[in-house]
PDB file of C-alpha atoms in Angstrom:
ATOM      1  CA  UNK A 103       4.551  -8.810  35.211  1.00  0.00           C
ATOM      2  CA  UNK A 104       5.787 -11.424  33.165  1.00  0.00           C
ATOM      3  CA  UNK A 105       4.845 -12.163  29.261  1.00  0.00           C
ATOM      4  CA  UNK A 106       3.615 -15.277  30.418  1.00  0.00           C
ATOM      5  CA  UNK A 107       1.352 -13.802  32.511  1.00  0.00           C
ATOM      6  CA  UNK A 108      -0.031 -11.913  30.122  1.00  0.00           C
ATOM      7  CA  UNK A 109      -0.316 -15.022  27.551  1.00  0.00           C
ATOM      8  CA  UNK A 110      -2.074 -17.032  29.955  1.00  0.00           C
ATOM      9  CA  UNK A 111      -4.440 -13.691  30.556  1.00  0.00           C
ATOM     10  CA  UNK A 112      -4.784 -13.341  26.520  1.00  0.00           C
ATOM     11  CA  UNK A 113      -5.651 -17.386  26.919  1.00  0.00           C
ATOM     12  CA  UNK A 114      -8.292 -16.771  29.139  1.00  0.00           C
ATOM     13  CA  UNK A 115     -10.042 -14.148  27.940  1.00  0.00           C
ATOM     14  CA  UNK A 116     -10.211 -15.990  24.608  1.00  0.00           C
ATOM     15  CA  UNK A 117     -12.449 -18.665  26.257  1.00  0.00           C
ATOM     16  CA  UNK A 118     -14.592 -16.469  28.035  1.00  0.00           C
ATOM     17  CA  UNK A 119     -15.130 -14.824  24.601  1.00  0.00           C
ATOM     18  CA  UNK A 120     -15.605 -18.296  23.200  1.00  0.00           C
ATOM     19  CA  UNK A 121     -18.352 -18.695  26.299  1.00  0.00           C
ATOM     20  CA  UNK A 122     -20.012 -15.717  25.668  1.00  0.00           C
ATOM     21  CA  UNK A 123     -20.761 -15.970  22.352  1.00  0.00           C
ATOM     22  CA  UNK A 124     -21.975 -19.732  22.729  1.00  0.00           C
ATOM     23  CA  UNK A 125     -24.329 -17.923  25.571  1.00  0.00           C
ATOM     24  CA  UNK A 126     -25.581 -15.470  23.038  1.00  0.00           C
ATOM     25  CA  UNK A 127     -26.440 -18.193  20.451  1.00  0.00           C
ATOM     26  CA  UNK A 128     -28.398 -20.099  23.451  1.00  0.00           C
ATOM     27  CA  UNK A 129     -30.117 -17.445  24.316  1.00  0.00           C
ATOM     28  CA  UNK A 130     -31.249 -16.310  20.760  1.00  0.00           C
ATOM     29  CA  UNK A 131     -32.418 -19.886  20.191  1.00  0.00           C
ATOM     30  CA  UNK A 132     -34.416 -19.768  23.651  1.00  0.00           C
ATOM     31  CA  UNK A 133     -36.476 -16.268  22.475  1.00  0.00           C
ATOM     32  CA  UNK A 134     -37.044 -17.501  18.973  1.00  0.00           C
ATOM     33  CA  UNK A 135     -38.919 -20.847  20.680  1.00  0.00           C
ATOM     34  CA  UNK A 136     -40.623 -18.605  22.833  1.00  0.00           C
ATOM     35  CA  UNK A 137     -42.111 -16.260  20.542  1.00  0.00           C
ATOM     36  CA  UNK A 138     -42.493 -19.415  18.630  1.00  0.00           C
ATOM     37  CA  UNK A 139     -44.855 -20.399  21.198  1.00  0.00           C
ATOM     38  CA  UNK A 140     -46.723 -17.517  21.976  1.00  0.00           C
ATOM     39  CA  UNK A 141     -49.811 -16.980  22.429  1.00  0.00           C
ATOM     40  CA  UNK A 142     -50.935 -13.621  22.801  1.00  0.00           C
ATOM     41  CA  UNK A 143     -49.429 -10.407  20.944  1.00  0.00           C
ATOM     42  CA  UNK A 144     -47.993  -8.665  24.166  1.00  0.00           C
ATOM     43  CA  UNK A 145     -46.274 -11.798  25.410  1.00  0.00           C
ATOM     44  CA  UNK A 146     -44.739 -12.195  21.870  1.00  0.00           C
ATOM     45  CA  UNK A 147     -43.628  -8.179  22.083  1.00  0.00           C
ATOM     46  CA  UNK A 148     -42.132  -8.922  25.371  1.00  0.00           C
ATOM     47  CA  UNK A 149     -40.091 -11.574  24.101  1.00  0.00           C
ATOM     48  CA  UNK A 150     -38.810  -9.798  21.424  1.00  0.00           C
ATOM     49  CA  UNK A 151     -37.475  -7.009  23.155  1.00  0.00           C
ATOM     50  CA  UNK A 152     -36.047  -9.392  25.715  1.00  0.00           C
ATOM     51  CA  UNK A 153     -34.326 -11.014  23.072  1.00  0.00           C
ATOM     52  CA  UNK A 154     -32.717  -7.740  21.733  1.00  0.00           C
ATOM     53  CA  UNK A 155     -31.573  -6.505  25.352  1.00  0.00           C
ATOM     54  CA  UNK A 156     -30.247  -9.836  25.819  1.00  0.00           C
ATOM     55  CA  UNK A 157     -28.206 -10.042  22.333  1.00  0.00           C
ATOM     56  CA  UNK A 158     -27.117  -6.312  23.248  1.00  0.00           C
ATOM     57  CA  UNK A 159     -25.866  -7.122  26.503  1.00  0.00           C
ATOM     58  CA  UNK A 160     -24.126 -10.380  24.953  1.00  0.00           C
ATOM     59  CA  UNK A 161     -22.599  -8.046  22.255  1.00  0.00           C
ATOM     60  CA  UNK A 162     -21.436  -5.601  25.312  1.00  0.00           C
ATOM     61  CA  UNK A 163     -19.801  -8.460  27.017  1.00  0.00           C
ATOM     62  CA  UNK A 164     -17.935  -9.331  24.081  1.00  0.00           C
ATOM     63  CA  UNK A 165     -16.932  -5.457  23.558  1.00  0.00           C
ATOM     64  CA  UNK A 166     -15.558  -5.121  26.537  1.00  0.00           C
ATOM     65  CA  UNK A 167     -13.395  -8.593  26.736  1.00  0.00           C
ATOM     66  CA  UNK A 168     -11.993  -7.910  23.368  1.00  0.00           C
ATOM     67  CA  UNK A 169     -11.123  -4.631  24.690  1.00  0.00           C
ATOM     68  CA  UNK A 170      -9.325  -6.210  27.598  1.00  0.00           C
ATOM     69  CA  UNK A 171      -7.743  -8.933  25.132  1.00  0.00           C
ATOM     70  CA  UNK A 172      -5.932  -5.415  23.349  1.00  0.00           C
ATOM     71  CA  UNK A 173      -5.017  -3.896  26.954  1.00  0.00           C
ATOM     72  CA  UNK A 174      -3.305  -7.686  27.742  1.00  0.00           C
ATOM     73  CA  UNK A 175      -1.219  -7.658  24.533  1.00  0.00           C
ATOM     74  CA  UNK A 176      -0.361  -4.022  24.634  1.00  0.00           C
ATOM     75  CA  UNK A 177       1.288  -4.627  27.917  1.00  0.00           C
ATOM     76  CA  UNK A 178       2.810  -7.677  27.112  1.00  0.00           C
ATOM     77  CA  UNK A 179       4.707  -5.616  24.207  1.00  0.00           C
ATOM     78  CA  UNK A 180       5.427  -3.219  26.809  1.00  0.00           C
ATOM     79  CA  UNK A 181       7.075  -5.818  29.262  1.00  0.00           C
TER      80      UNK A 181
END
């Protein structure tokens, strides 16, 4: 394949790491106003650990795109 190919795929993944982060910070904001507004101690417990899967799987998502960000550039050296 091409090196532009591989640009445009280094592009891309950029903004989906740009998108994925922006998702993390709206849904960090969107637990803190709901434990905010809690009003029992189990539905407050609930959102926390909702909010800490959710920042986890956010932090996964960037992982792995980063990862695949490498993988791109690697094989555009290659090419």
């Amino acid at each position: 394949m091409s090196k532009d190919y591989y640009r445009k795929q280094i592009i891309d993944l950029r903004a989906r790491v740009a998108k994925e982060k922006e998702a993390k910070k709206r849904d960090n904001e969107y637990y803190a106003r709901m434990i905010k507004s809690a009003s029992s101690p189990s539905s407050k417990a609930t959102y926390r650990k909702n909010k800490i899967d959710k920042a986890a799987y956010h932090d996964r998502q960037i992982e792995s795109l980063k990862r695949s960000i490498l993988s791109a550039q690697a094989a555009m050296k290659r090419s």
